């Protein structure tokens, strides 16, 4: 029976050992071992064996996936049957199953340990989300430049990892390779951090994290990973290229932001955002004040926005107090003389760098450098002197200055000229009254904070400013009293209690919100702000005034003063700014209503916008000069030039030559006179004509009415631009030289090519002579009076002189009738004869009167004769071609006028080319320069663009801008709260 049971047990062992369930799984090896040991080693006395059931169903589970395995029925065995030869097979199966489960268990445990180690590394890494603003933006964009897909592909896949797991001895080496694989990225991060100077913030946590990683790798040397060497080398090269790409950028940023980073690293992120808001807030408020200072208050809208007004007697230390608050020696200094000659608005705000800049300038003055401080003081002094008009000592023009720096209290201060009691030599007689009016104008603002500066080293009875302040603020609700030079006062004042009375407000007849005592230096202008601060703190620490409780600690030092003034300033701003915004809102409504009623179809263009519109119109009109046709230019030039030179041609060339006896002498005289005329006068006259023609055309385009689109508001501006452009324009000097050669060549030509040109010359000569004859007839009529027709029709009589000239004219006409070939001049005997004939009729005549009358009579006779000769020469072209051979007809005068006419045409063509190619463009350039100069000159624009429409648009623009900026400021102020 025992054998039967043993045989059955062996059958069970064999079936379990030889059965295959399809997957690797863990069996109850311990139970199987006990059964096997109990059956095959019956000599163990302690072995107890209970008979198993004939049919059992075993439910098995896998330690890998925890899924239920399929059931397997066991064989039916009989008790007492045993196979002794299968004992070694069961033991072998037991050992193999144990080894396989150990391997799988180690793999699972190693994976869990690796995951846990990774989570520990991740937890040890510092949280850098709060410091992202420090790292440059390109660091966060590295994924755009580094191919991380290649990095992922370089890692072995799951199959390779499964193959490597059984090799326990090399797992440590594999993790070491993985550490070396990640080391290039770590080196890149370390170098980037070092180059951007951020190691102060990121170095220690990052180093700690990587050290933790190294320890994890060293502790887990039992695991293995085989790296791909080629992929690692390729990835390292890519990382190095990326590093070199940004190295130069990092070096440049390091140089520019070195000081800023030092400051930023000392502050947390929250504090930085708050300071940015404060900085923008005070800048917004300062912009509103700048606009208000330029705005001419109309419609009873006044500037009641708060600012700190610094007033005091001359040399009381106003400027020194302001410099201590601004922490820089920014104002010019003098020994006892007046240095503040105009109001200076100083906007204090907090910033990373201690700099100053003017409202209308982009230059920043570094207040940490002595050369920039000297340049700033010099610039302020120059601006003050330039603002003072001739014959005055002080100016009402405000100089706007912004000072930014670390630790500065946000506020707006206005430093006013010191109040004086006596006008000294060199000052304007009204200097005292002007300073009082400026001070009252700023202090009468109900929201202005009055910073009253009193010199503590002089007797209180000599103070002038305290009476003025008490008049402006009798209740002392917005006055802060500051006693300066307390160190000197403590030494010189016999009774220190007098200083206590001043600080307690019991000595002066004025009230104030607070009283402060400060020390602003030892009287040496070269002292630095730091040394003055140290001296002030040292003085008050050792002062008897504090030790004996005459002064309280919060009432001393400029630092406490600055804090108190800033708090008072912002309190006043919050209480009054909304009321001021409502006032400007009402003003805007009134202005818009007035514009709609008066100019319903016009856009609201302010002075600058109107100037830009006028500028475009003027430039369009200048461009229109290039659209003038060449024919129009030449016609105008030729006509104008002939009008200018015709008198010279007739009187000095044609008439003298016509007095000659033959054609040779005529041509010689003409050539000589034309040559002299060309060399000396003609080119200059031609250039003058061209320049005047260009001016006339330009003026015509500028003043031409454009129908309903014409806006007479631009007339003044256009006239001024035209005059200034013409004044600046100069004709090219070389033009006369080239023009002289062209004219000389044109006048030397005598060859008329066809009958058409011949007829044109005759027509030109006839028009000229008829015009001259008409003028001569008019002169003679003025000399002798009206003829008998006009006397009968208009009842007009002759004067005595006209009767004498009429009788003289009749005698001279008889003389010409007797000798039609008479010369152009009267001989002396002929003058005597005419005079005696007139005396015989009882008319006394002066010889000069006879000669003057003869000149006009002979001129008329000559012109009529020349016109008759023109008619005869109409058929003379045939004889001209034969050089007048075998002909009594001579037409040399026709040839002369043809030469003149041809010279005029060629000159007009040359001038037209120069106008269109050169001078019009130069004029356009001058116009642009003038417009640019006018655009920068606000006074010029105010003078040239005037009228109710312009002023209303200007006021409307200013009020809108003020209201919008005030609303933006109020919104930012509420956000800060």
PDB file of C-alpha atoms in Angstrom, residues 570-801:
ATOM      1  CA  UNK A 570       0.295 110.062  -3.578  1.00  0.00           C
ATOM      2  CA  UNK A 571      -2.417 110.622  -1.020  1.00  0.00           C
ATOM      3  CA  UNK A 572      -3.226 113.937  -2.685  1.00  0.00           C
ATOM      4  CA  UNK A 573      -3.114 112.320  -6.129  1.00  0.00           C
ATOM      5  CA  UNK A 574      -5.617 109.625  -5.150  1.00  0.00           C
ATOM      6  CA  UNK A 575      -7.972 112.187  -3.658  1.00  0.00           C
ATOM      7  CA  UNK A 576      -7.986 114.648  -6.585  1.00  0.00           C
ATOM      8  CA  UNK A 577      -7.163 112.906  -9.857  1.00  0.00           C
ATOM      9  CA  UNK A 578     -10.661 111.582 -10.563  1.00  0.00           C
ATOM     10  CA  UNK A 579     -12.202 114.992  -9.973  1.00  0.00           C
ATOM     11  CA  UNK A 580      -9.714 116.501 -12.425  1.00  0.00           C
ATOM     12  CA  UNK A 581     -10.541 113.805 -14.994  1.00  0.00           C
ATOM     13  CA  UNK A 582     -14.246 114.641 -14.725  1.00  0.00           C
ATOM     14  CA  UNK A 583     -13.495 118.328 -15.299  1.00  0.00           C
ATOM     15  CA  UNK A 584     -11.620 117.582 -18.511  1.00  0.00           C
ATOM     16  CA  UNK A 585     -14.361 115.226 -19.602  1.00  0.00           C
ATOM     17  CA  UNK A 586     -16.879 118.074 -19.360  1.00  0.00           C
ATOM     18  CA  UNK A 587     -14.503 120.380 -21.222  1.00  0.00           C
ATOM     19  CA  UNK A 588     -14.135 117.819 -23.988  1.00  0.00           C
ATOM     20  CA  UNK A 589     -17.907 117.612 -24.384  1.00  0.00           C
ATOM     21  CA  UNK A 590     -18.165 121.394 -24.711  1.00  0.00           C
ATOM     22  CA  UNK A 591     -15.419 121.551 -27.324  1.00  0.00           C
ATOM     23  CA  UNK A 592     -16.876 118.703 -29.380  1.00  0.00           C
ATOM     24  CA  UNK A 593     -20.277 120.350 -29.343  1.00  0.00           C
ATOM     25  CA  UNK A 594     -18.827 123.650 -30.534  1.00  0.00           C
ATOM     26  CA  UNK A 595     -16.946 121.907 -33.361  1.00  0.00           C
ATOM     27  CA  UNK A 596     -20.061 120.075 -34.556  1.00  0.00           C
ATOM     28  CA  UNK A 597     -22.031 123.329 -34.628  1.00  0.00           C
ATOM     29  CA  UNK A 598     -19.386 125.375 -36.473  1.00  0.00           C
ATOM     30  CA  UNK A 599     -17.616 122.836 -38.714  1.00  0.00           C
ATOM     31  CA  UNK A 600     -19.997 119.902 -39.214  1.00  0.00           C
ATOM     32  CA  UNK A 601     -18.380 118.706 -42.478  1.00  0.00           C
ATOM     33  CA  UNK A 602     -14.727 119.085 -41.552  1.00  0.00           C
ATOM     34  CA  UNK A 603     -12.444 116.691 -39.776  1.00  0.00           C
ATOM     35  CA  UNK A 604     -10.863 117.761 -36.507  1.00  0.00           C
ATOM     36  CA  UNK A 605      -7.317 118.422 -37.685  1.00  0.00           C
ATOM     37  CA  UNK A 606      -4.938 120.003 -35.233  1.00  0.00           C
ATOM     38  CA  UNK A 607      -2.040 122.255 -36.213  1.00  0.00           C
ATOM     39  CA  UNK A 608       0.383 119.420 -36.909  1.00  0.00           C
ATOM     40  CA  UNK A 609      -2.138 117.517 -39.004  1.00  0.00           C
ATOM     41  CA  UNK A 610      -3.025 120.664 -40.947  1.00  0.00           C
ATOM     42  CA  UNK A 611       0.662 121.278 -41.567  1.00  0.00           C
ATOM     43  CA  UNK A 612       1.082 117.753 -42.945  1.00  0.00           C
ATOM     44  CA  UNK A 613      -1.911 118.266 -45.217  1.00  0.00           C
ATOM     45  CA  UNK A 614      -0.543 121.598 -46.454  1.00  0.00           C
ATOM     46  CA  UNK A 615       2.875 120.009 -46.890  1.00  0.00           C
ATOM     47  CA  UNK A 616       1.440 117.344 -49.192  1.00  0.00           C
ATOM     48  CA  UNK A 617      -0.441 119.948 -51.210  1.00  0.00           C
ATOM     49  CA  UNK A 618       2.690 122.089 -51.632  1.00  0.00           C
ATOM     50  CA  UNK A 619       4.764 119.103 -52.727  1.00  0.00           C
ATOM     51  CA  UNK A 620       2.060 118.143 -55.221  1.00  0.00           C
ATOM     52  CA  UNK A 621       2.116 121.661 -56.610  1.00  0.00           C
ATOM     53  CA  UNK A 622       5.894 121.550 -56.951  1.00  0.00           C
ATOM     54  CA  UNK A 623       5.616 118.260 -58.786  1.00  0.00           C
ATOM     55  CA  UNK A 624       3.076 119.905 -61.091  1.00  0.00           C
ATOM     56  CA  UNK A 625       5.927 122.047 -62.415  1.00  0.00           C
ATOM     57  CA  UNK A 626       7.356 118.939 -64.038  1.00  0.00           C
ATOM     58  CA  UNK A 627       4.048 118.454 -65.862  1.00  0.00           C
ATOM     59  CA  UNK A 628       4.308 121.775 -67.701  1.00  0.00           C
ATOM     60  CA  UNK A 629       4.746 121.111 -71.436  1.00  0.00           C
ATOM     61  CA  UNK A 630       8.017 122.102 -73.174  1.00  0.00           C
ATOM     62  CA  UNK A 631       6.066 124.249 -75.628  1.00  0.00           C
ATOM     63  CA  UNK A 632       4.533 126.250 -72.787  1.00  0.00           C
ATOM     64  CA  UNK A 633       7.927 126.769 -71.155  1.00  0.00           C
ATOM     65  CA  UNK A 634       9.554 127.922 -74.400  1.00  0.00           C
ATOM     66  CA  UNK A 635       6.730 130.274 -75.322  1.00  0.00           C
ATOM     67  CA  UNK A 636       6.837 131.962 -71.929  1.00  0.00           C
ATOM     68  CA  UNK A 637      10.629 132.166 -71.887  1.00  0.00           C
ATOM     69  CA  UNK A 638      10.878 133.533 -75.434  1.00  0.00           C
ATOM     70  CA  UNK A 639       8.182 136.126 -74.912  1.00  0.00           C
ATOM     71  CA  UNK A 640       9.545 137.290 -71.548  1.00  0.00           C
ATOM     72  CA  UNK A 641      13.131 137.427 -72.787  1.00  0.00           C
ATOM     73  CA  UNK A 642      12.202 139.540 -75.813  1.00  0.00           C
ATOM     74  CA  UNK A 643      10.220 141.929 -73.644  1.00  0.00           C
ATOM     75  CA  UNK A 644      13.293 142.296 -71.481  1.00  0.00           C
ATOM     76  CA  UNK A 645      15.856 142.865 -74.311  1.00  0.00           C
ATOM     77  CA  UNK A 646      13.747 144.450 -77.072  1.00  0.00           C
ATOM     78  CA  UNK A 647      14.487 148.012 -75.954  1.00  0.00           C
ATOM     79  CA  UNK A 648      18.214 147.348 -76.051  1.00  0.00           C
ATOM     80  CA  UNK A 649      17.968 145.744 -79.504  1.00  0.00           C
ATOM     81  CA  UNK A 650      15.965 148.628 -81.004  1.00  0.00           C
ATOM     82  CA  UNK A 651      17.695 151.530 -79.320  1.00  0.00           C
ATOM     83  CA  UNK A 652      21.288 150.324 -79.158  1.00  0.00           C
ATOM     84  CA  UNK A 653      21.627 147.979 -82.131  1.00  0.00           C
ATOM     85  CA  UNK A 654      19.007 148.492 -84.816  1.00  0.00           C
ATOM     86  CA  UNK A 655      18.590 152.289 -84.789  1.00  0.00           C
ATOM     87  CA  UNK A 656      22.346 153.067 -84.767  1.00  0.00           C
ATOM     88  CA  UNK A 657      22.981 150.535 -87.534  1.00  0.00           C
ATOM     89  CA  UNK A 658      20.083 151.862 -89.613  1.00  0.00           C
ATOM     90  CA  UNK A 659      21.743 155.301 -89.742  1.00  0.00           C
ATOM     91  CA  UNK A 660      24.596 153.911 -91.828  1.00  0.00           C
ATOM     92  CA  UNK A 661      24.791 154.619 -95.555  1.00  0.00           C
ATOM     93  CA  UNK A 662      25.418 151.129 -96.975  1.00  0.00           C
ATOM     94  CA  UNK A 663      24.790 147.465 -96.165  1.00  0.00           C
ATOM     95  CA  UNK A 664      28.416 146.661 -95.318  1.00  0.00           C
ATOM     96  CA  UNK A 665      28.587 149.290 -92.646  1.00  0.00           C
ATOM     97  CA  UNK A 666      25.157 148.147 -91.365  1.00  0.00           C
ATOM     98  CA  UNK A 667      26.268 144.520 -90.982  1.00  0.00           C
ATOM     99  CA  UNK A 668      29.572 145.492 -89.386  1.00  0.00           C
ATOM    100  CA  UNK A 669      27.859 147.707 -86.839  1.00  0.00           C
ATOM    101  CA  UNK A 670      25.303 144.987 -86.055  1.00  0.00           C
ATOM    102  CA  UNK A 671      27.984 142.292 -85.587  1.00  0.00           C
ATOM    103  CA  UNK A 672      30.061 144.453 -83.257  1.00  0.00           C
ATOM    104  CA  UNK A 673      27.111 145.460 -81.103  1.00  0.00           C
ATOM    105  CA  UNK A 674      25.725 141.914 -80.979  1.00  0.00           C
ATOM    106  CA  UNK A 675      29.104 140.571 -79.876  1.00  0.00           C
ATOM    107  CA  UNK A 676      29.383 143.141 -77.089  1.00  0.00           C
ATOM    108  CA  UNK A 677      25.844 142.482 -76.024  1.00  0.00           C
ATOM    109  CA  UNK A 678      26.368 138.703 -75.920  1.00  0.00           C
ATOM    110  CA  UNK A 679      29.569 138.913 -73.939  1.00  0.00           C
ATOM    111  CA  UNK A 680      28.302 141.232 -71.239  1.00  0.00           C
ATOM    112  CA  UNK A 681      24.526 141.332 -70.807  1.00  0.00           C
ATOM    113  CA  UNK A 682      22.563 138.772 -72.776  1.00  0.00           C
ATOM    114  CA  UNK A 683      23.375 135.521 -70.802  1.00  0.00           C
ATOM    115  CA  UNK A 684      22.735 137.197 -67.482  1.00  0.00           C
ATOM    116  CA  UNK A 685      19.441 138.623 -68.713  1.00  0.00           C
ATOM    117  CA  UNK A 686      18.427 135.205 -70.014  1.00  0.00           C
ATOM    118  CA  UNK A 687      19.132 133.514 -66.668  1.00  0.00           C
ATOM    119  CA  UNK A 688      17.208 136.224 -64.823  1.00  0.00           C
ATOM    120  CA  UNK A 689      14.275 135.715 -67.139  1.00  0.00           C
ATOM    121  CA  UNK A 690      14.350 131.943 -66.622  1.00  0.00           C
ATOM    122  CA  UNK A 691      14.503 132.315 -62.829  1.00  0.00           C
ATOM    123  CA  UNK A 692      11.641 134.826 -62.803  1.00  0.00           C
ATOM    124  CA  UNK A 693       9.621 132.571 -65.055  1.00  0.00           C
ATOM    125  CA  UNK A 694      10.146 129.644 -62.704  1.00  0.00           C
ATOM    126  CA  UNK A 695       9.075 131.799 -59.774  1.00  0.00           C
ATOM    127  CA  UNK A 696       5.969 132.986 -61.593  1.00  0.00           C
ATOM    128  CA  UNK A 697       4.948 129.455 -62.539  1.00  0.00           C
ATOM    129  CA  UNK A 698       5.625 128.212 -59.018  1.00  0.00           C
ATOM    130  CA  UNK A 699       3.609 131.090 -57.554  1.00  0.00           C
ATOM    131  CA  UNK A 700       0.806 130.413 -59.999  1.00  0.00           C
ATOM    132  CA  UNK A 701       0.544 126.797 -58.884  1.00  0.00           C
ATOM    133  CA  UNK A 702       0.799 127.759 -55.217  1.00  0.00           C
ATOM    134  CA  UNK A 703      -1.888 130.468 -55.304  1.00  0.00           C
ATOM    135  CA  UNK A 704      -4.150 128.908 -57.877  1.00  0.00           C
ATOM    136  CA  UNK A 705      -7.702 128.468 -56.641  1.00  0.00           C
ATOM    137  CA  UNK A 706      -8.832 124.854 -56.714  1.00  0.00           C
ATOM    138  CA  UNK A 707     -12.554 125.476 -56.639  1.00  0.00           C
ATOM    139  CA  UNK A 708     -14.493 124.258 -53.625  1.00  0.00           C
ATOM    140  CA  UNK A 709     -11.483 122.250 -52.375  1.00  0.00           C
ATOM    141  CA  UNK A 710      -9.411 125.363 -51.792  1.00  0.00           C
ATOM    142  CA  UNK A 711      -8.712 125.980 -48.109  1.00  0.00           C
ATOM    143  CA  UNK A 712      -7.641 129.542 -47.397  1.00  0.00           C
ATOM    144  CA  UNK A 713      -6.228 128.458 -44.033  1.00  0.00           C
ATOM    145  CA  UNK A 714      -3.071 127.366 -45.887  1.00  0.00           C
ATOM    146  CA  UNK A 715      -2.502 130.646 -47.767  1.00  0.00           C
ATOM    147  CA  UNK A 716      -0.105 132.121 -45.215  1.00  0.00           C
ATOM    148  CA  UNK A 717       1.903 128.951 -45.005  1.00  0.00           C
ATOM    149  CA  UNK A 718       2.150 128.543 -48.769  1.00  0.00           C
ATOM    150  CA  UNK A 719       3.237 132.139 -49.212  1.00  0.00           C
ATOM    151  CA  UNK A 720       5.920 131.757 -46.561  1.00  0.00           C
ATOM    152  CA  UNK A 721       7.172 128.493 -48.077  1.00  0.00           C
ATOM    153  CA  UNK A 722       7.274 130.056 -51.533  1.00  0.00           C
ATOM    154  CA  UNK A 723       9.224 133.098 -50.373  1.00  0.00           C
ATOM    155  CA  UNK A 724      11.693 131.099 -48.305  1.00  0.00           C
ATOM    156  CA  UNK A 725      12.240 128.533 -51.082  1.00  0.00           C
ATOM    157  CA  UNK A 726      12.873 131.231 -53.672  1.00  0.00           C
ATOM    158  CA  UNK A 727      15.198 132.980 -51.264  1.00  0.00           C
ATOM    159  CA  UNK A 728      17.246 129.824 -50.795  1.00  0.00           C
ATOM    160  CA  UNK A 729      17.309 128.842 -54.456  1.00  0.00           C
ATOM    161  CA  UNK A 730      20.308 129.892 -56.497  1.00  0.00           C
ATOM    162  CA  UNK A 731      20.681 129.357 -60.227  1.00  0.00           C
ATOM    163  CA  UNK A 732      23.587 127.273 -61.393  1.00  0.00           C
ATOM    164  CA  UNK A 733      26.501 129.669 -61.997  1.00  0.00           C
ATOM    165  CA  UNK A 734      27.905 127.603 -64.861  1.00  0.00           C
ATOM    166  CA  UNK A 735      24.684 128.058 -66.814  1.00  0.00           C
ATOM    167  CA  UNK A 736      25.697 131.544 -68.007  1.00  0.00           C
ATOM    168  CA  UNK A 737      28.984 130.353 -69.502  1.00  0.00           C
ATOM    169  CA  UNK A 738      27.403 127.583 -71.528  1.00  0.00           C
ATOM    170  CA  UNK A 739      24.519 129.843 -72.506  1.00  0.00           C
ATOM    171  CA  UNK A 740      26.895 132.552 -73.760  1.00  0.00           C
ATOM    172  CA  UNK A 741      28.513 130.163 -76.230  1.00  0.00           C
ATOM    173  CA  UNK A 742      25.147 128.971 -77.510  1.00  0.00           C
ATOM    174  CA  UNK A 743      23.830 132.520 -77.998  1.00  0.00           C
ATOM    175  CA  UNK A 744      27.014 133.693 -79.705  1.00  0.00           C
ATOM    176  CA  UNK A 745      26.844 130.833 -82.219  1.00  0.00           C
ATOM    177  CA  UNK A 746      23.154 131.489 -82.868  1.00  0.00           C
ATOM    178  CA  UNK A 747      23.709 135.217 -83.601  1.00  0.00           C
ATOM    179  CA  UNK A 748      26.594 134.570 -85.985  1.00  0.00           C
ATOM    180  CA  UNK A 749      24.376 132.581 -88.333  1.00  0.00           C
ATOM    181  CA  UNK A 750      22.916 134.677 -91.211  1.00  0.00           C
ATOM    182  CA  UNK A 751      21.647 131.928 -93.510  1.00  0.00           C
ATOM    183  CA  UNK A 752      17.884 131.865 -93.845  1.00  0.00           C
ATOM    184  CA  UNK A 753      17.047 128.497 -95.323  1.00  0.00           C
ATOM    185  CA  UNK A 754      13.518 128.960 -96.688  1.00  0.00           C
ATOM    186  CA  UNK A 755      10.809 131.492 -97.488  1.00  0.00           C
ATOM    187  CA  UNK A 756       8.823 130.479 -94.385  1.00  0.00           C
ATOM    188  CA  UNK A 757      11.610 131.626 -92.094  1.00  0.00           C
ATOM    189  CA  UNK A 758      11.949 134.827 -94.141  1.00  0.00           C
ATOM    190  CA  UNK A 759       8.250 135.607 -93.737  1.00  0.00           C
ATOM    191  CA  UNK A 760       8.431 134.771 -90.030  1.00  0.00           C
ATOM    192  CA  UNK A 761      11.286 137.249 -89.596  1.00  0.00           C
ATOM    193  CA  UNK A 762       9.312 139.958 -91.437  1.00  0.00           C
ATOM    194  CA  UNK A 763       6.285 139.276 -89.251  1.00  0.00           C
ATOM    195  CA  UNK A 764       8.447 139.437 -86.111  1.00  0.00           C
ATOM    196  CA  UNK A 765       9.965 142.743 -87.257  1.00  0.00           C
ATOM    197  CA  UNK A 766       6.587 144.255 -88.103  1.00  0.00           C
ATOM    198  CA  UNK A 767       5.125 143.308 -84.694  1.00  0.00           C
ATOM    199  CA  UNK A 768       8.109 144.809 -82.945  1.00  0.00           C
ATOM    200  CA  UNK A 769       8.055 148.046 -84.943  1.00  0.00           C
ATOM    201  CA  UNK A 770       4.300 148.446 -84.624  1.00  0.00           C
ATOM    202  CA  UNK A 771       4.543 148.002 -80.879  1.00  0.00           C
ATOM    203  CA  UNK A 772       7.282 150.627 -80.735  1.00  0.00           C
ATOM    204  CA  UNK A 773       5.343 152.981 -83.007  1.00  0.00           C
ATOM    205  CA  UNK A 774       2.309 152.671 -80.786  1.00  0.00           C
ATOM    206  CA  UNK A 775       4.369 153.532 -77.743  1.00  0.00           C
ATOM    207  CA  UNK A 776       5.901 156.502 -79.559  1.00  0.00           C
ATOM    208  CA  UNK A 777       2.482 157.809 -80.587  1.00  0.00           C
ATOM    209  CA  UNK A 778       1.361 157.609 -76.991  1.00  0.00           C
ATOM    210  CA  UNK A 779       4.423 159.586 -75.831  1.00  0.00           C
ATOM    211  CA  UNK A 780       3.865 162.289 -78.466  1.00  0.00           C
ATOM    212  CA  UNK A 781       0.212 162.562 -77.458  1.00  0.00           C
ATOM    213  CA  UNK A 782       1.185 163.120 -73.866  1.00  0.00           C
ATOM    214  CA  UNK A 783       3.648 165.804 -74.958  1.00  0.00           C
ATOM    215  CA  UNK A 784       1.357 167.833 -77.252  1.00  0.00           C
ATOM    216  CA  UNK A 785      -2.009 167.063 -75.634  1.00  0.00           C
ATOM    217  CA  UNK A 786      -5.217 165.727 -77.190  1.00  0.00           C
ATOM    218  CA  UNK A 787      -6.055 166.305 -80.833  1.00  0.00           C
ATOM    219  CA  UNK A 788      -9.069 168.272 -81.986  1.00  0.00           C
ATOM    220  CA  UNK A 789     -11.402 165.247 -81.923  1.00  0.00           C
ATOM    221  CA  UNK A 790     -10.829 164.513 -78.275  1.00  0.00           C
ATOM    222  CA  UNK A 791     -11.017 168.196 -77.437  1.00  0.00           C
ATOM    223  CA  UNK A 792     -14.435 168.469 -79.053  1.00  0.00           C
ATOM    224  CA  UNK A 793     -15.779 165.129 -77.760  1.00  0.00           C
ATOM    225  CA  UNK A 794     -14.428 165.156 -74.217  1.00  0.00           C
ATOM    226  CA  UNK A 795     -14.065 168.932 -73.691  1.00  0.00           C
ATOM    227  CA  UNK A 796     -10.424 168.605 -72.859  1.00  0.00           C
ATOM    228  CA  UNK A 797      -7.992 171.431 -73.497  1.00  0.00           C
ATOM    229  CA  UNK A 798      -4.213 171.672 -73.808  1.00  0.00           C
ATOM    230  CA  UNK A 799      -1.891 173.142 -71.241  1.00  0.00           C
ATOM    231  CA  UNK A 800       0.500 175.973 -72.040  1.00  0.00           C
ATOM    232  CA  UNK A 801       3.442 173.602 -72.204  1.00  0.00           C
TER     233      UNK A 801
END
